[in-house]
XYZ file of C-alpha atoms in Angstrom:
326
model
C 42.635 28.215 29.473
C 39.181 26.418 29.575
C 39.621 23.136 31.108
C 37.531 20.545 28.842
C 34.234 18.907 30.300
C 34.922 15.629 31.822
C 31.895 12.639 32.500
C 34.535 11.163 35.008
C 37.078 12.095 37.820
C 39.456 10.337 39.628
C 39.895 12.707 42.719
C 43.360 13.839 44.337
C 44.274 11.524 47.236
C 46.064 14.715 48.790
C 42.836 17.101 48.369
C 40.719 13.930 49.602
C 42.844 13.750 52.655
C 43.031 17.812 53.476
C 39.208 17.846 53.247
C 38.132 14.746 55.237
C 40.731 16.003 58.028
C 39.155 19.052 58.120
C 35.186 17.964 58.156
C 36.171 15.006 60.519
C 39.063 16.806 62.846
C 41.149 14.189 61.791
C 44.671 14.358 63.014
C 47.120 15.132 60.521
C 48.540 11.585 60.604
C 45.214 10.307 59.083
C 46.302 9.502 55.145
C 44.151 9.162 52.561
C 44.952 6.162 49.435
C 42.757 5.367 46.528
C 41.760 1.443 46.865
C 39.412 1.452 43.967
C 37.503 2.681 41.363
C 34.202 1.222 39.921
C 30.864 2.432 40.306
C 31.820 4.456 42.688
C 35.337 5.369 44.339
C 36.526 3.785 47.318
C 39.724 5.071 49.350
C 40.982 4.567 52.547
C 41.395 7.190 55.661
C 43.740 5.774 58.380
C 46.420 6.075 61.087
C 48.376 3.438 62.562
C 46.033 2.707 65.016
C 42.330 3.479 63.018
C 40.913 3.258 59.580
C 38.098 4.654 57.525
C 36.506 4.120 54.044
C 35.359 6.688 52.261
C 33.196 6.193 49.776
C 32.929 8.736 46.521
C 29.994 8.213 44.937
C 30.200 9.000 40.789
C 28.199 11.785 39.277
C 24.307 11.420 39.333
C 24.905 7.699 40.163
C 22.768 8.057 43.436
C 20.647 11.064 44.235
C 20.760 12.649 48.101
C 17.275 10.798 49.332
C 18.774 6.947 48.459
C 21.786 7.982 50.046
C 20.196 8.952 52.911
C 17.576 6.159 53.111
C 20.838 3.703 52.465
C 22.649 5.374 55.355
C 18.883 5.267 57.290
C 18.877 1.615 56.935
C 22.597 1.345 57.954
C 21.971 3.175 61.221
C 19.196 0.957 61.848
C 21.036 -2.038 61.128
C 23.959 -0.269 64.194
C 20.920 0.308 66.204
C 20.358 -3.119 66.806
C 23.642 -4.428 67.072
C 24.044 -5.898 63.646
C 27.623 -6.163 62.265
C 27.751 -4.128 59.233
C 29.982 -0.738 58.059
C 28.049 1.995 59.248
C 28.092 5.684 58.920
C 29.980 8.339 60.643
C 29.516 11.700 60.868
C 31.204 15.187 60.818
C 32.042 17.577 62.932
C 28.564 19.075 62.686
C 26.727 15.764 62.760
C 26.312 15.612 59.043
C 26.786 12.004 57.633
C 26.670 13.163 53.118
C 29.640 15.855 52.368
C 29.329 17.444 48.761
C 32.050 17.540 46.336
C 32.226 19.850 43.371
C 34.179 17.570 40.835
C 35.137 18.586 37.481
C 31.771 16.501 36.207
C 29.811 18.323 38.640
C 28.647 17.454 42.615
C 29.719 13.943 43.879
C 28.514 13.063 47.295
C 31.236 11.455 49.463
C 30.316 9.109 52.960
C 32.956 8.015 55.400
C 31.966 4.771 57.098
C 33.806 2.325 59.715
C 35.987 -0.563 58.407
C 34.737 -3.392 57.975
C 38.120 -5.837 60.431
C 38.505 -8.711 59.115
C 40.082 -10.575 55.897
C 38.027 -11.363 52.323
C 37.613 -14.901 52.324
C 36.747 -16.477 48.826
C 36.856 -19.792 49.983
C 34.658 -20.311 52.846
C 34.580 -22.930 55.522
C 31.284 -24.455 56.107
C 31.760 -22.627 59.848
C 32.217 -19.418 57.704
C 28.890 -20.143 55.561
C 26.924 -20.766 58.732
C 27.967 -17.253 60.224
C 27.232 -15.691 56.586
C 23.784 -17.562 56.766
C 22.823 -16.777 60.662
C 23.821 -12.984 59.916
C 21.905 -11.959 57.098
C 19.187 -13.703 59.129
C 19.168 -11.404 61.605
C 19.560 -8.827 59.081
C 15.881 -10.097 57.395
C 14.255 -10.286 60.917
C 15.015 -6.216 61.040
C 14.225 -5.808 57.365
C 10.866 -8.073 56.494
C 7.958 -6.059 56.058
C 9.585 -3.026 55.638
C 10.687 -0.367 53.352
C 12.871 2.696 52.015
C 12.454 5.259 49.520
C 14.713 3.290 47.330
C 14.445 1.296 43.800
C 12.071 -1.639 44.338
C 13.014 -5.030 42.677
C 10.462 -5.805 40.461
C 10.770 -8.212 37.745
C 10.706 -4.852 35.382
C 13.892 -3.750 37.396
C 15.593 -6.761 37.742
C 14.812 -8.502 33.944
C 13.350 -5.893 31.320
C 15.784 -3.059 31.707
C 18.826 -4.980 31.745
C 17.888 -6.592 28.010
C 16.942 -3.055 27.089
C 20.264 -1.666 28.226
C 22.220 -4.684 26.600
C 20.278 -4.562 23.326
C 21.903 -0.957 23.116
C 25.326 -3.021 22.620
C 24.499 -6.413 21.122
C 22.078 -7.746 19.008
C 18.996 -9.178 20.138
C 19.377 -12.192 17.425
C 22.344 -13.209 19.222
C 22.074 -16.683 21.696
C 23.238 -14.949 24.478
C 20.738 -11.979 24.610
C 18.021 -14.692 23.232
C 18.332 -16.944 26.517
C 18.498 -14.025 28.995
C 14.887 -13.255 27.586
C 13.676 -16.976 27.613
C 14.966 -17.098 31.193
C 13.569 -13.817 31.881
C 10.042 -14.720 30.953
C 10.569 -18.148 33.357
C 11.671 -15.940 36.289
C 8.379 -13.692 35.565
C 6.303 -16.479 36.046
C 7.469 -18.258 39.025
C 6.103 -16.964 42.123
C 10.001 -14.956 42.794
C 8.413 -11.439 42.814
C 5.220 -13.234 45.389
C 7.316 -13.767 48.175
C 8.400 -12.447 51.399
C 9.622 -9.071 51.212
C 11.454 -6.598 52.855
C 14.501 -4.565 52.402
C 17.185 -6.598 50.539
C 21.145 -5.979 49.985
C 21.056 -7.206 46.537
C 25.212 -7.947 46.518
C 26.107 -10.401 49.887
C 29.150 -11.886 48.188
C 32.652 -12.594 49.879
C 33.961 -9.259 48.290
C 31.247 -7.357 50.014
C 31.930 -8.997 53.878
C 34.720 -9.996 56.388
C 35.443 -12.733 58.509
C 37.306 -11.821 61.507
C 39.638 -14.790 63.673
C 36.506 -15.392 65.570
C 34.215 -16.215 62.428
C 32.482 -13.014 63.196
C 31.234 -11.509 60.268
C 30.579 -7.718 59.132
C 28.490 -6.566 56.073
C 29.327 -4.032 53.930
C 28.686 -2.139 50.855
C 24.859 -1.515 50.591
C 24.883 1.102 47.186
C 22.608 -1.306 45.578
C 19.896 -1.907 48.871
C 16.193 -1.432 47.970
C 13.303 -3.607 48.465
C 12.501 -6.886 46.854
C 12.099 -10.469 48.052
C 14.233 -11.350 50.987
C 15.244 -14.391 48.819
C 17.402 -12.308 46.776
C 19.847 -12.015 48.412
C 19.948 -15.878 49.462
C 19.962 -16.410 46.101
C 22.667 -14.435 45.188
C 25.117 -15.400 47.677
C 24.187 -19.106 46.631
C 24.945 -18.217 43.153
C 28.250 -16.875 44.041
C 28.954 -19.893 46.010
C 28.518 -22.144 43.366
C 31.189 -20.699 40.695
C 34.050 -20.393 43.901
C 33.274 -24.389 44.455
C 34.317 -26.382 41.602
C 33.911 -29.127 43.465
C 29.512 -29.925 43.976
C 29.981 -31.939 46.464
C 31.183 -29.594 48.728
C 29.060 -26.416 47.115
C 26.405 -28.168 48.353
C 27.496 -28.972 52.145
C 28.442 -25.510 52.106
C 24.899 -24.184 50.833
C 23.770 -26.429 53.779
C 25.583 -24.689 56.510
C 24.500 -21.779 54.943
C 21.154 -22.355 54.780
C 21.458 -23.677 58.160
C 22.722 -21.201 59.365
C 19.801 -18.586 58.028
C 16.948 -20.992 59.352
C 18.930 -20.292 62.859
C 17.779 -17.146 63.380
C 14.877 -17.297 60.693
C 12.148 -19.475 59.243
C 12.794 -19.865 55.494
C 9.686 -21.650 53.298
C 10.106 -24.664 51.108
C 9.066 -22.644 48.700
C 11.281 -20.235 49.243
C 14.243 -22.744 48.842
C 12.760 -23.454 45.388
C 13.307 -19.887 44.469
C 17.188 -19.659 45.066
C 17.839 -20.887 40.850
C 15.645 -17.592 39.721
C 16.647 -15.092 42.635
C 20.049 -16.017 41.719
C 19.761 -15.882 38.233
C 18.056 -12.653 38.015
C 20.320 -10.478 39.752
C 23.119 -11.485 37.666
C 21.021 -10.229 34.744
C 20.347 -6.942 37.207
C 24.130 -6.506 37.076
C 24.456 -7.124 33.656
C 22.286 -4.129 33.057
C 24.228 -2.553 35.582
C 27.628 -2.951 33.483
C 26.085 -1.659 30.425
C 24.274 1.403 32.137
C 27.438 2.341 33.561
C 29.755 1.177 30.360
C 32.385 4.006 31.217
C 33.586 1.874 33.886
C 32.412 -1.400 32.284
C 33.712 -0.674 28.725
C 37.337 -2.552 29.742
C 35.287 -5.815 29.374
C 32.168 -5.283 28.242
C 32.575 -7.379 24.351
C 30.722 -10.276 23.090
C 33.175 -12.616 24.433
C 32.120 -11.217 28.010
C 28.484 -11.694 27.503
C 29.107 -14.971 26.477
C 31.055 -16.233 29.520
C 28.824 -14.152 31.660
C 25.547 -15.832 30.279
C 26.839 -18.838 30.318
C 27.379 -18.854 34.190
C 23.658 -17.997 34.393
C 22.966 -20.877 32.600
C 25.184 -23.637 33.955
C 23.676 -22.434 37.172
C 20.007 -22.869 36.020
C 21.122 -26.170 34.080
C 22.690 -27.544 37.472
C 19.486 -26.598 39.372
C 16.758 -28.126 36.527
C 19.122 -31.706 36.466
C 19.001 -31.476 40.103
C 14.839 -31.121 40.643
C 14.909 -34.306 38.047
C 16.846 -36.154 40.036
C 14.625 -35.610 42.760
């Protein structure tokens, strides 16, 4: 019998673990679990002494070159010393294995784990580390670039409505907003300033924080190039909805911040930016979750786009009562 076309797979732990044995001469006490699925399929290769992610990229979700120019900036990133998951290869020194899934060819990377624990609520210590490493991750990235997506305000603003409009109706609030804010994001001078290649998604889910405070970077799927205050932005934005408390979101910002001006110079006028970086890559990912809706679709209603918008707005709300304070 004809098995039936699929546009998704979930593939076999046991079959996962056979082949990245045998392209990695893994022992056979290297087992392999499923830890999540998403945008793309993370599971877990370990022993009782190592682990491994492996990362299972869905169908036609990234094409061979941006993996390889995401696994080119990795190895950079490992070159000089910088603490993020990197890359490792086969037994023939090949980094990308194929996979010929029911949907068609998935591309699968194993990288080193990432020791440490998630932290969603951050010391100002732990904000200060965040801040000085992605520093030192700008200093290796301004000025420069891969043959991946660049952030432009097209990228980050226009395509997201267009995606969303394909689900909810431009007359609603919501989707009226994200194009009022839009068109204030396009003309502030976001998309004019220092550039380089950016992560896009520095949040506490995407880095850990070891005993020592040390912190390691992980998950770049989504790097590209776009203003390096992006991803300040971003992190800042995530910040703010894990403190309920202002008070201390904003020593915390501080120590971040502080921590970022340690190891590199950051513009007044970049600081002025953080409300729009912020702002617009939550509409990125909103565009994100509709373009990918078969793993969105769980959530993706009216009520979500509500609560989501709304976050983007009590964030730009908090920012605007803040410069009129001032």
């Amino acid at each position: 019998m004809t098995s039936f076309p699929v546009i998704a797979s979930t593939l076999s732990e046991v079959a996962l673990e056979s082949f990245v044995q045998e392209k990695y001469n893994l022992t056979e006490n290297f087992h392999c679990k499923l830890f999540r699925t998403g945008v793309n399929h993370t599971y877990f290769i370990s022993n009782d002494e190592t682990q491994f992610v492996l990362r299972v990229y869905c169908h036609k979700w990234r094409t061979t070159i941006e993996i390889e120019e995401e696994l080119r900036l990795l190895n950079l990133l490992k070159d000089n010393s910088l603490p993020i998951s990197y890359p490792i290869s086969d037994i023939n020194g090949n980094f990308i294995q194929e996979i010929n899934a029911p949907e068609g060819i998935r591309y699968a990377v194993l990288f080193s784990f990432a020791q440490g624990e998630k932290m969603r609520f951050m010391t100002n210590e732990t904000c200060f580390a965040i801040g000085a490493t992605i520093g030192k991750i700008h200093n290796i990235t301004a000025d420069e670039k891969i043959d991946r997506v660049n952030y432009t305000s097209d990228v980050l603003l226009n395509k997201p409505y267009d995606l969303l409009n394909s689900f909810f109706s431009e007359e609603l609030s919501e989707m009226r907003y994200i194009k009022q804010i839009s068109k204030k994001i396009e003309e502030s001078n976001l998309f004019k300033s220092p550039k380089g290649i950016v992560h896009l998604d520095i949040w506490y889910d995407n880095l850990s924080v070891n005993k020592d405070n040390q912190i390691t970077i992980f998950d770049f799927d989504n790097c590209g190039n776009g203003s390096l205050i992006l991803d300040i932005g971003y992190f800042c934005k995530q910040l703010f909805f894990i403190e309920s408390d202002k008070n201390e979101y904003e020593k915390k910002v501080e120590s971040f911040l502080d921590g970022y001006r340690k190891e590199r110079n950051l513009s007044d006028e970049e600081l002025t930016l953080i409300p729009e970086a912020g702002a617009s890559i939550f509409i990125f990912y909103l565009g994100v979750q509709a373009q990918r809706f078969d793993w969105s679709n769980i959530f993706f209603t009216e009520n979500y786009l509500k609560m989501f918008v709304g976050r983007i707005q009590n964030w730009m709300d908090y920012y605007e009562a803040k410069d009129n304070t001032i």
